PDB file of C-alpha atoms and ligand atoms in Angstrom:
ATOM      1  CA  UNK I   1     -11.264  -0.415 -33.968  1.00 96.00           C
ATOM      2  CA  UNK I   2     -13.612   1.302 -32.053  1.00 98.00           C
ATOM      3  CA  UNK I   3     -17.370  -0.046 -32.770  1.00 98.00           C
ATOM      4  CA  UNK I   4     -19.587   3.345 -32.382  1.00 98.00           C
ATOM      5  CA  UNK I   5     -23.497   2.121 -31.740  1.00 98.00           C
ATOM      6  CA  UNK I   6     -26.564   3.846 -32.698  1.00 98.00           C
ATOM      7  CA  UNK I   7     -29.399   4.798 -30.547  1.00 98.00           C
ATOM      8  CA  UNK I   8     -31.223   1.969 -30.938  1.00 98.00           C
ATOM      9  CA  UNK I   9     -28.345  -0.076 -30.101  1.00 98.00           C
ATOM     10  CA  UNK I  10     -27.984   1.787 -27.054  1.00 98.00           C
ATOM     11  CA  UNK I  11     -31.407   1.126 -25.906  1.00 98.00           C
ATOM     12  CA  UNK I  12     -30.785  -2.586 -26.124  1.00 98.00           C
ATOM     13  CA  UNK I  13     -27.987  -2.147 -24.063  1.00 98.00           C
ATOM     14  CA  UNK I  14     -30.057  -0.312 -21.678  1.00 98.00           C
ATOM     15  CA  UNK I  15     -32.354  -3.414 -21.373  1.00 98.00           C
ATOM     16  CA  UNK I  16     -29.345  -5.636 -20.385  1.00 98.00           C
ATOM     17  CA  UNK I  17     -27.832  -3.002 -17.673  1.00 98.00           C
ATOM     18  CA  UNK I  18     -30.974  -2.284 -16.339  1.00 98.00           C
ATOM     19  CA  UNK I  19     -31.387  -6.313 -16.008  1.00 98.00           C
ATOM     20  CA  UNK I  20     -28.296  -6.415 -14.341  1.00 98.00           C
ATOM     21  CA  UNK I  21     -28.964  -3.050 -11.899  1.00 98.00           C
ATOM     22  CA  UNK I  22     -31.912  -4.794 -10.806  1.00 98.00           C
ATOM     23  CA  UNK I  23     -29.897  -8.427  -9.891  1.00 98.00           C
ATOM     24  CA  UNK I  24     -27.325  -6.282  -8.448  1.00 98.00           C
ATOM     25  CA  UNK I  25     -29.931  -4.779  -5.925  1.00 98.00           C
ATOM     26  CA  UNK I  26     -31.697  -8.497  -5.111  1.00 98.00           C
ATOM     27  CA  UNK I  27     -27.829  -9.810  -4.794  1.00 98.00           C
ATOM     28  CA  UNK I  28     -27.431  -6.585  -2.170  1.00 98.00           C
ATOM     29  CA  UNK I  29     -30.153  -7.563  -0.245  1.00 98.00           C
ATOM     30  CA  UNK I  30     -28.470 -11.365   0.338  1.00 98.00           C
ATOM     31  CA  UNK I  31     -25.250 -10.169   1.367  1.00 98.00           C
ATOM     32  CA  UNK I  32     -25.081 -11.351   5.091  1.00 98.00           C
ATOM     33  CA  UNK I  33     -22.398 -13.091   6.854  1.00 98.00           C
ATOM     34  CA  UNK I  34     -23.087 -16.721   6.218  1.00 98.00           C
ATOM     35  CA  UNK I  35     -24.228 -16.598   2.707  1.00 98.00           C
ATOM     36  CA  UNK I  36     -21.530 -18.100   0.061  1.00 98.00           C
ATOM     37  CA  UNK I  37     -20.792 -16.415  -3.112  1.00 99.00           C
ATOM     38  CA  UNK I  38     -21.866 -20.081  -4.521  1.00 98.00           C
ATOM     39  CA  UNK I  39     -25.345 -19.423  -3.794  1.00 98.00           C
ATOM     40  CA  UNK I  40     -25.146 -15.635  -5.254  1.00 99.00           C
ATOM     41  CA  UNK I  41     -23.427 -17.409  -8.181  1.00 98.00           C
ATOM     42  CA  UNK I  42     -26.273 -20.079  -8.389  1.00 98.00           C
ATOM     43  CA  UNK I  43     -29.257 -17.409  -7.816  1.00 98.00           C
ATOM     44  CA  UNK I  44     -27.685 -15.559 -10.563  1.00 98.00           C
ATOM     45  CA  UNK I  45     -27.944 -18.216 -12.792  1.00 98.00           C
ATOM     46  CA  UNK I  46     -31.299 -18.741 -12.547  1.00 98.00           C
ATOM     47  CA  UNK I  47     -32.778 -15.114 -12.476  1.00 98.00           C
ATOM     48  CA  UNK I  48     -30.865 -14.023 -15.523  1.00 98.00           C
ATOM     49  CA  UNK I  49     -32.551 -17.038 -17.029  1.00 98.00           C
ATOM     50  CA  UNK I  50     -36.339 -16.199 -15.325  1.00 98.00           C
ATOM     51  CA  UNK I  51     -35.648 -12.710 -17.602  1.00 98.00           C
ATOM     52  CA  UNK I  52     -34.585 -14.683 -20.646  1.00 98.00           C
ATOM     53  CA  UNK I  53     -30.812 -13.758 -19.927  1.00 98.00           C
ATOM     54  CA  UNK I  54     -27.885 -15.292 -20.259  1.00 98.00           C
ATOM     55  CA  UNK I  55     -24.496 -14.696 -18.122  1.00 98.00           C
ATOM     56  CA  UNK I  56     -22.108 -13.563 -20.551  1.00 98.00           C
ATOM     57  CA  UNK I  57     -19.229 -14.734 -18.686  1.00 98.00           C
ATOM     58  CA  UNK I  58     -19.630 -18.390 -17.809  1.00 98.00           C
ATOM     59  CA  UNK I  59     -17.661 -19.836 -20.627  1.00 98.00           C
ATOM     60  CA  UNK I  60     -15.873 -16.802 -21.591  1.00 98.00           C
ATOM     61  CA  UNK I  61     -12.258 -18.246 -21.938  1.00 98.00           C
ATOM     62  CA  UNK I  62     -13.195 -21.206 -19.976  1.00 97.00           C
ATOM     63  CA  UNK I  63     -14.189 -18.857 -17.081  1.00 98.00           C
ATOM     64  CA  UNK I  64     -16.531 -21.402 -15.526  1.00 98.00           C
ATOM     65  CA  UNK I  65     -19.306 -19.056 -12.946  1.00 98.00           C
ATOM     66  CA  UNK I  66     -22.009 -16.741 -13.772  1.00 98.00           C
ATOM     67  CA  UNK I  67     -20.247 -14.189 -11.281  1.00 99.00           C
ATOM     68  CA  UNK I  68     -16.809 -13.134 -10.836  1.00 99.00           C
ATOM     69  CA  UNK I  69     -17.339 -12.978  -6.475  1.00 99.00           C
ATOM     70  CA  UNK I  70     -13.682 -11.073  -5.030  1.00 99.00           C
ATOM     71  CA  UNK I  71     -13.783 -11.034  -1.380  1.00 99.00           C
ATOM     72  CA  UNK I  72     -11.323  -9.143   0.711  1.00 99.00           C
ATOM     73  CA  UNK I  73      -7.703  -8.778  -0.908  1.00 99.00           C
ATOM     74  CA  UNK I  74      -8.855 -10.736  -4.084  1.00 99.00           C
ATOM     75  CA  UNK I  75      -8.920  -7.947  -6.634  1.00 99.00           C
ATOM     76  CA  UNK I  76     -10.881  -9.418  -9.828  1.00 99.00           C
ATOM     77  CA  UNK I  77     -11.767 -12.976 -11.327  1.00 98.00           C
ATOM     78  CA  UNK I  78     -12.589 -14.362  -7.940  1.00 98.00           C
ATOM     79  CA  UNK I  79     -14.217 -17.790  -8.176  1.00 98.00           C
ATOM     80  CA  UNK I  80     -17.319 -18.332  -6.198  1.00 98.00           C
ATOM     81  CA  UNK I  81     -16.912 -20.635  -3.279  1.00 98.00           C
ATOM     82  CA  UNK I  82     -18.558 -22.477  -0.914  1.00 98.00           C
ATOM     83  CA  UNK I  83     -17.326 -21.440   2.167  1.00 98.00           C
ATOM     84  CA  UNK I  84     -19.538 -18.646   4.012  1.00 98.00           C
ATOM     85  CA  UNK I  85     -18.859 -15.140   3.723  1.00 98.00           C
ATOM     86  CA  UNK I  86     -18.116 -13.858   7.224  1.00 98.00           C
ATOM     87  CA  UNK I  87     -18.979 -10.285   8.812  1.00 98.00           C
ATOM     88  CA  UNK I  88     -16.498  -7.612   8.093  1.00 98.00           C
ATOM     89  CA  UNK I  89     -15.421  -8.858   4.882  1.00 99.00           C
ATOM     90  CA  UNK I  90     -15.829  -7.142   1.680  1.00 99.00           C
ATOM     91  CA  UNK I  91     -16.797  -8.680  -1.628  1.00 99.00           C
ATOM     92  CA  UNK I  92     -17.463  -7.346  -5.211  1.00 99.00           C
ATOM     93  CA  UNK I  93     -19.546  -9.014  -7.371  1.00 99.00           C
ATOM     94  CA  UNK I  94     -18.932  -8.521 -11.462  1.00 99.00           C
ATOM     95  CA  UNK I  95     -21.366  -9.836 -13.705  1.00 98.00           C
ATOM     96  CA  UNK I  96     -21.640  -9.386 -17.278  1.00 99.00           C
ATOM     97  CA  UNK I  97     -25.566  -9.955 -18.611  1.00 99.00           C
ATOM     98  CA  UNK I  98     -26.216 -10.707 -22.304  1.00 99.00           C
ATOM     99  CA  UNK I  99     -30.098  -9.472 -23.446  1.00 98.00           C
ATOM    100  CA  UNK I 100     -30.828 -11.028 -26.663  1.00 98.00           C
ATOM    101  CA  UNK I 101     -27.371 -10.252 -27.855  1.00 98.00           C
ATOM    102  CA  UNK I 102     -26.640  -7.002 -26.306  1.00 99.00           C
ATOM    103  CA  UNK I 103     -24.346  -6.731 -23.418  1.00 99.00           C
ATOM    104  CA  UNK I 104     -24.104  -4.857 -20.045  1.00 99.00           C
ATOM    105  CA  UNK I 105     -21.297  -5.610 -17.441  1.00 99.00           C
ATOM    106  CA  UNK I 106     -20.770  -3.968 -13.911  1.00 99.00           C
ATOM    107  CA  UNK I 107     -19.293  -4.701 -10.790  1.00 99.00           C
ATOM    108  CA  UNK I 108     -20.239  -3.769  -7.219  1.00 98.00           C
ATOM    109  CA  UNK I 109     -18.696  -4.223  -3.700  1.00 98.00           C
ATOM    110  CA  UNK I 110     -20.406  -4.606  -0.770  1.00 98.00           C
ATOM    111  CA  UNK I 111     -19.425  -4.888   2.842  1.00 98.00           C
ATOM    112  CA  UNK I 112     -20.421  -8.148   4.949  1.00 98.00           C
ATOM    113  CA  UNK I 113     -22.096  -6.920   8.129  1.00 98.00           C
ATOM    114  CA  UNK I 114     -20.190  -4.419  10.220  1.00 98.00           C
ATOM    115  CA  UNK I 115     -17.842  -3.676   8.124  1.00 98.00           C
ATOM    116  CA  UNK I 116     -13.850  -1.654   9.555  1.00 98.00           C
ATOM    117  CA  UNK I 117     -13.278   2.172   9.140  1.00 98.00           C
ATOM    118  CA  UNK I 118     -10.716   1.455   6.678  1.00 98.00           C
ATOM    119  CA  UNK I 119     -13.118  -0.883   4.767  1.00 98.00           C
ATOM    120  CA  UNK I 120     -15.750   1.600   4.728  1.00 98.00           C
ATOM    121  CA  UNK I 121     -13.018   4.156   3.250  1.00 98.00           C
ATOM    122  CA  UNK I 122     -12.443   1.689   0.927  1.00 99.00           C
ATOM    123  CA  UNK I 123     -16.052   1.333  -0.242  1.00 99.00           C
ATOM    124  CA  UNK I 124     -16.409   5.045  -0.824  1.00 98.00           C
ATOM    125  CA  UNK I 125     -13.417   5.852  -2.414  1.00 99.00           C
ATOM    126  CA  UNK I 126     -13.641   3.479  -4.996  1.00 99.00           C
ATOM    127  CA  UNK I 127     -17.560   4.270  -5.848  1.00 98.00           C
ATOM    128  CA  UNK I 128     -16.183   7.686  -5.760  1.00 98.00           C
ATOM    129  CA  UNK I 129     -13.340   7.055  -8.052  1.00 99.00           C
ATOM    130  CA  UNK I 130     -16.088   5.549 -10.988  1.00 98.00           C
ATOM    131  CA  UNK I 131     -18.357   8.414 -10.481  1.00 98.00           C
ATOM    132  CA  UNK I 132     -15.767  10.733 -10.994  1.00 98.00           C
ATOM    133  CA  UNK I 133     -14.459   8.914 -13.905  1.00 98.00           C
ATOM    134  CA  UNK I 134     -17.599   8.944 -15.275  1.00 98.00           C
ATOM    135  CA  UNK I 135     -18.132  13.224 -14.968  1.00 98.00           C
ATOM    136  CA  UNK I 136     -15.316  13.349 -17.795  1.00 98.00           C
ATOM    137  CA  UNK I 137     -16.850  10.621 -20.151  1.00 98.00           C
ATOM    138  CA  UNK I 138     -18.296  13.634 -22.180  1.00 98.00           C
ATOM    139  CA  UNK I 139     -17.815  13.850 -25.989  1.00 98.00           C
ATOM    140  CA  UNK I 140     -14.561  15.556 -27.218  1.00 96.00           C
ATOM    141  CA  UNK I 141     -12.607  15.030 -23.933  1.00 98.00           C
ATOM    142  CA  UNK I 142      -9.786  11.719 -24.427  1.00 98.00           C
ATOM    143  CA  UNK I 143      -9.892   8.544 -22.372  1.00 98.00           C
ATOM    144  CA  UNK I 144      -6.693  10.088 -20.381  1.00 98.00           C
ATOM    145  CA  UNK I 145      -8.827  12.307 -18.713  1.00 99.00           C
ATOM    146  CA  UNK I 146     -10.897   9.891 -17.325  1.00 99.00           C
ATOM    147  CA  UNK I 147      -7.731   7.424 -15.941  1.00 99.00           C
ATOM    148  CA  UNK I 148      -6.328  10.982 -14.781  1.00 98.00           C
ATOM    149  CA  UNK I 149      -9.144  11.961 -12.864  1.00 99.00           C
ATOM    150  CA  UNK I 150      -8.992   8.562 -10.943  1.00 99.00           C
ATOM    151  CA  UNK I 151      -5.543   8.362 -10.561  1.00 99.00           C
ATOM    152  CA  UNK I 152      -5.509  11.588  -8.818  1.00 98.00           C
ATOM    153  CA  UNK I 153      -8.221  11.191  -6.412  1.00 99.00           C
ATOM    154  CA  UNK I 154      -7.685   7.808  -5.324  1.00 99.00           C
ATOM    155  CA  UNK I 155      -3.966   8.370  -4.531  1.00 99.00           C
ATOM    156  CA  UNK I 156      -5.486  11.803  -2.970  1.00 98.00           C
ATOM    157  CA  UNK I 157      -6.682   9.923  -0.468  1.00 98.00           C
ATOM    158  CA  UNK I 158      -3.620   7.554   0.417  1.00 98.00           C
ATOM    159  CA  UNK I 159      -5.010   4.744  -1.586  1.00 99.00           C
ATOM    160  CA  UNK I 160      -3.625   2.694  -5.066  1.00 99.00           C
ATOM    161  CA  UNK I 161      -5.217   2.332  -8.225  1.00 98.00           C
ATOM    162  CA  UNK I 162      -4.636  -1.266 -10.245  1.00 98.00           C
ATOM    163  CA  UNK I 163      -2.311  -1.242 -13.623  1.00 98.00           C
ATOM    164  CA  UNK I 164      -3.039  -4.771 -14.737  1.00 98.00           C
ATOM    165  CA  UNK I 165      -6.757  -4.464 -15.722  1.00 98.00           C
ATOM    166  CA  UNK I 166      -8.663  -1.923 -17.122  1.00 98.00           C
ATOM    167  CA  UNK I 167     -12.004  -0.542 -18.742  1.00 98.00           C
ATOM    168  CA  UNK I 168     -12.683  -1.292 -21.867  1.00 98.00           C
ATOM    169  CA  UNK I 169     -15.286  -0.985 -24.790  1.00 98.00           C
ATOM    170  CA  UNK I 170     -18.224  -2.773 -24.734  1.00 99.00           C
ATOM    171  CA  UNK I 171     -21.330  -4.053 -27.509  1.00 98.00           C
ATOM    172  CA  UNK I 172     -22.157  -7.440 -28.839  1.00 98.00           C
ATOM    173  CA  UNK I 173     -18.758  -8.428 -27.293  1.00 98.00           C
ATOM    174  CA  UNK I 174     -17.333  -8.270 -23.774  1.00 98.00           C
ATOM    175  CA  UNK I 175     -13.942  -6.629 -24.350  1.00 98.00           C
ATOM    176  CA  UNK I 176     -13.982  -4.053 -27.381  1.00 98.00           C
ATOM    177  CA  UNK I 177     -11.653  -1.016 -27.879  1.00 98.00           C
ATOM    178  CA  UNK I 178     -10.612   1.045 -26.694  1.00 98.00           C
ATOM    179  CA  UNK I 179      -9.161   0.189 -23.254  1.00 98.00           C
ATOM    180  CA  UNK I 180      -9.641   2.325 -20.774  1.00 98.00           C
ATOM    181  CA  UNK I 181      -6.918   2.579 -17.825  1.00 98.00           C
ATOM    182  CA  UNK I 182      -7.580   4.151 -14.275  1.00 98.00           C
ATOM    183  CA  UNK I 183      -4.712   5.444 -14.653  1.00 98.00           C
ATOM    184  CA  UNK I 184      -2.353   8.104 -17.043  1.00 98.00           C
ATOM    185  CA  UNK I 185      -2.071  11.376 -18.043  1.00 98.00           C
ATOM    186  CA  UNK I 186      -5.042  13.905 -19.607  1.00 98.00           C
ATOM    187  CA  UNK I 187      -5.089  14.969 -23.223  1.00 98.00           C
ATOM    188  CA  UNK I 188      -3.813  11.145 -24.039  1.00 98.00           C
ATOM    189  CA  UNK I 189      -5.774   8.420 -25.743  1.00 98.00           C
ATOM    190  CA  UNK I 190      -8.519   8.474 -27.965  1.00 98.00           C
ATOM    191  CA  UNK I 191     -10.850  11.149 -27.944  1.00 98.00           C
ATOM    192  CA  UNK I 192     -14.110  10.180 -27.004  1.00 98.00           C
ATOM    193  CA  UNK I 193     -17.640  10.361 -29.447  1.00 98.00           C
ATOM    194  CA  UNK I 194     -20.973  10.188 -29.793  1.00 98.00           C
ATOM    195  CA  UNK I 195     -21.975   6.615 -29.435  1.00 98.00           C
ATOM    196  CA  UNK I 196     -19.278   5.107 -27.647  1.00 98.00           C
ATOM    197  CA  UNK I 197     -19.687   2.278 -25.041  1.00 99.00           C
ATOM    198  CA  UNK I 198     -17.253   1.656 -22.330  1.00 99.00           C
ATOM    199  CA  UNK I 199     -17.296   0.480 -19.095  1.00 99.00           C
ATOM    200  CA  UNK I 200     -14.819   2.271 -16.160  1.00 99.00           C
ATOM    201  CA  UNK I 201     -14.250   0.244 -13.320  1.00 99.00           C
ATOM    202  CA  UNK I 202     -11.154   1.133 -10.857  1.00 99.00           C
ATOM    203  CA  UNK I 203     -10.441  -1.181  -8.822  1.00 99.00           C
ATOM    204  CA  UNK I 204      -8.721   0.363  -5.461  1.00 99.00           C
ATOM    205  CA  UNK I 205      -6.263  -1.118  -3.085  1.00 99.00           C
ATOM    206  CA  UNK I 206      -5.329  -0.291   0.499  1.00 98.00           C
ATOM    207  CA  UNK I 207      -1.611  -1.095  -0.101  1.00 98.00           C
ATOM    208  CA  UNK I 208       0.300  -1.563  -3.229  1.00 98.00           C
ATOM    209  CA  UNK I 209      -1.157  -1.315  -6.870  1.00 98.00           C
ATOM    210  CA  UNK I 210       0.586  -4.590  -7.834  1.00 98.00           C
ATOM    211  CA  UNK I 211      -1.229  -8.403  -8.102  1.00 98.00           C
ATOM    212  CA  UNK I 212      -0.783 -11.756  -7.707  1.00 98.00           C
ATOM    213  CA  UNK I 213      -1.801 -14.117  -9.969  1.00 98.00           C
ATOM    214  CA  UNK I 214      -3.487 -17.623  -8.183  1.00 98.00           C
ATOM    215  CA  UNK I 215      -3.040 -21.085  -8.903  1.00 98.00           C
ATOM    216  CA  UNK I 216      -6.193 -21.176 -10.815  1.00 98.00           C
ATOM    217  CA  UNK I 217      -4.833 -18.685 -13.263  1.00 98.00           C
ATOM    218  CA  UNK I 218      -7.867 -15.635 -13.214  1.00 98.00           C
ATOM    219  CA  UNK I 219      -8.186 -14.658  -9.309  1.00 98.00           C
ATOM    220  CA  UNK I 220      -5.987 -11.229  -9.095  1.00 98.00           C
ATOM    221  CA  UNK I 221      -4.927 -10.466  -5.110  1.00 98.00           C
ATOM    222  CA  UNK I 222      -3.140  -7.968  -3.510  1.00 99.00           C
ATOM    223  CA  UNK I 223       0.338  -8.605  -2.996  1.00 98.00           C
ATOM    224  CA  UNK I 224       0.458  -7.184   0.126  1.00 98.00           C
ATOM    225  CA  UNK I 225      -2.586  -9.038   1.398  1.00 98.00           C
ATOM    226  CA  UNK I 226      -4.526  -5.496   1.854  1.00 98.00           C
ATOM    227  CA  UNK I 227      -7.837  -4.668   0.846  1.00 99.00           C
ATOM    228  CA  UNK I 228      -9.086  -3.991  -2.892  1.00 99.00           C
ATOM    229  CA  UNK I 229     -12.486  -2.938  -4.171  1.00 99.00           C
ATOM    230  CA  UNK I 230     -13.956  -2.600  -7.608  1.00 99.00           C
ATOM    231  CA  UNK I 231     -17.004  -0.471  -8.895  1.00 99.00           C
ATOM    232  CA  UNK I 232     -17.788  -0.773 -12.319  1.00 99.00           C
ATOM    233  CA  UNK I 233     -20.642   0.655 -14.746  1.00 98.00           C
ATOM    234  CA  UNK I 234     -20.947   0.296 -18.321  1.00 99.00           C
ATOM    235  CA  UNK I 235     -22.273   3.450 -20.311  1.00 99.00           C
ATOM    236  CA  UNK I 236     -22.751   5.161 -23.213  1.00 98.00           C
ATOM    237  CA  UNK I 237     -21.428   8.836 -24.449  1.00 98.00           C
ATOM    238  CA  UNK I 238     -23.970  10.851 -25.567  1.00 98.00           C
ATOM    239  CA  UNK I 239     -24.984  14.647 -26.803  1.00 98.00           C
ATOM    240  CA  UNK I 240     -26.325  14.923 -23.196  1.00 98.00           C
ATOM    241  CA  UNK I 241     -23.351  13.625 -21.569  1.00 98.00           C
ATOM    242  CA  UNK I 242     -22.536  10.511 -20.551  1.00 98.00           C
ATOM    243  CA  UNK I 243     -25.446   7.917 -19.904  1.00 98.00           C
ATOM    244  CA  UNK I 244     -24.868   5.223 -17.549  1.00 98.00           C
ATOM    245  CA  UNK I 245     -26.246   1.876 -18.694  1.00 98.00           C
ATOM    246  CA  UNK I 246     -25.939  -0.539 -15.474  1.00 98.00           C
ATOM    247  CA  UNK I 247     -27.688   2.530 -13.199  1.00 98.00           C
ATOM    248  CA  UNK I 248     -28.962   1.433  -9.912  1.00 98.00           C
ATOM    249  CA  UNK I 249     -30.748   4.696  -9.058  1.00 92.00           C
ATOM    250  CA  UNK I 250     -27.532   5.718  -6.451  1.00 76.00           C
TER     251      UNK I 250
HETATM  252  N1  MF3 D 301     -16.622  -8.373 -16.112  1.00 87.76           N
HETATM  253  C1  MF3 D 301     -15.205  -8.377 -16.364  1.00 87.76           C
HETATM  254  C2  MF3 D 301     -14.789  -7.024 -16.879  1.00 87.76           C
HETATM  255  O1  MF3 D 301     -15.115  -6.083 -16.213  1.00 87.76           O
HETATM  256  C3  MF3 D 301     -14.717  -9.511 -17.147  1.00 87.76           C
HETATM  257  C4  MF3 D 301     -14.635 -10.720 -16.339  1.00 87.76           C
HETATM  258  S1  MF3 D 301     -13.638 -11.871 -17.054  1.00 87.76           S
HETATM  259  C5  MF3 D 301     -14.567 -13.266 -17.097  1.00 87.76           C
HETATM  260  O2  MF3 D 301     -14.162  -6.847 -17.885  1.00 87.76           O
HETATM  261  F1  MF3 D 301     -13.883 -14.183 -17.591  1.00 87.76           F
HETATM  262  F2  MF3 D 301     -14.967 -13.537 -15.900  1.00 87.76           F
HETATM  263  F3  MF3 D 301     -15.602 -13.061 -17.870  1.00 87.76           F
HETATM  264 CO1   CO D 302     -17.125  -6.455 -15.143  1.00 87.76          CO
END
């Protein structure tokens, strides 16, 4: 079932992704080789709770960090770790912010130092890929012409676009209907409305589509070992088109 919000539900929303734009831009300013996705993990903690905040996912199915911190071929649910980031890897940090009941979740990668060619492809591509997603979140279109629009341009460009997780509704829970895949045909799925909240969020591999589950039973890799990124926003579809709640002002 497919929760549609009203306006002023929206707005709360708002309040939580603009929260989470802004710790997005303070965690983009840390990102240096040497830093460890612990600290971004612990400094998320504790500005979430300076703004009265409280990281959604910590807890959520035993998921036990603020942050979900990927680096390099890890493609989601990476757990935050000590050991220092180091320059030219990549990393994408997903976060999921709950304002006074009201969610906002989005995911960003970033590139440690000097970063490779393909890397920087990589980067682009994928924060391509959601934007263009996002163009076809307009009322009356179906959620198969967003995961077709994807598809097509991030295997336009020679890379692979992830089956096993998708996009999905968002409100006063995490994970509401519908799902939304980055991948599938147009004209399929349900059509989208007025006050509908999703969140798109391709992630994008170098090499082959397919994942690996670790031995901690959330952190998705490559199974090749090659590169995967993630961008992710969480918005809202509205008369005037589709309204992005997590928007960092790029
Ligand atoms: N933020 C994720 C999403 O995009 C969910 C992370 S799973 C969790 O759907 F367990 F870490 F919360
Ligand atoms: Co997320």
């Amino acid at each position: 079932m497919i929760i549609i919000k009203t306006e002023q539900e929206i707005q709360m929303m708002k309040r939580a992704g603009e929260l989470l734009a802004k710790t997005h831009k303070e965690i983009a300013k840390m990102i240096k080789p040497g830093i460890t996705t612990y600290e971004i993990d612990k400094f998320v903690e504790e500005y979430l709770k300076e703004h009265n905040a409280i990281p959604e996912q910590k807890g959520y199915y035993g998921y036990p960090y603020a942050i979900c911190a990927s680096v390099n071929d890890e493609i989601c649910h990476g757990f935050p770790r000590k050991e220092p980031l180091k320059n030219g890897d990549i990393v994408t940090i997903d976060m999921v912010v709950n304002l006074d009941g009201w969610l906002a979740d989005s995911a960003w990668s970033y590139g440690v130092g000097e970063i490779s060619q393909e890397a920087r492809k990589l980067l682009d591509v994928t924060k391509k890929a959601l934007y263009i997603g996002i163009e076809k979140a307009v009322i009356g279109n179906r959620i198969g012409d967003i995961s077709h629009a994807i598809q097509t341009y991030v295997e336009s460009e020679g890379f692979s676009v992830v089956r096993d997780f998708v996009g999905h509704g968002i409100g006063k829970k995490m994970h509401e209907d519908p799902q939304v895949p980055h991948f599938g045909k147009p004209g399929r799925g349900p059509r989208l409305m007025e006050g509908m909240v999703i969140t798109i969020e391709p992630m994008v591999n170098v090499g082959k589509y397919h994942c690996i589950i670790d031995d901690n039973q959330w952190t998705a890799r490559t199974i090749d070992g090659k590169l995967s990124a993630q961008y992710e926003h969480t918005l809202a579809i509205t008369k005037n088109g589709p309204l992005i709640l997590t928007d960092q002002g790029d």
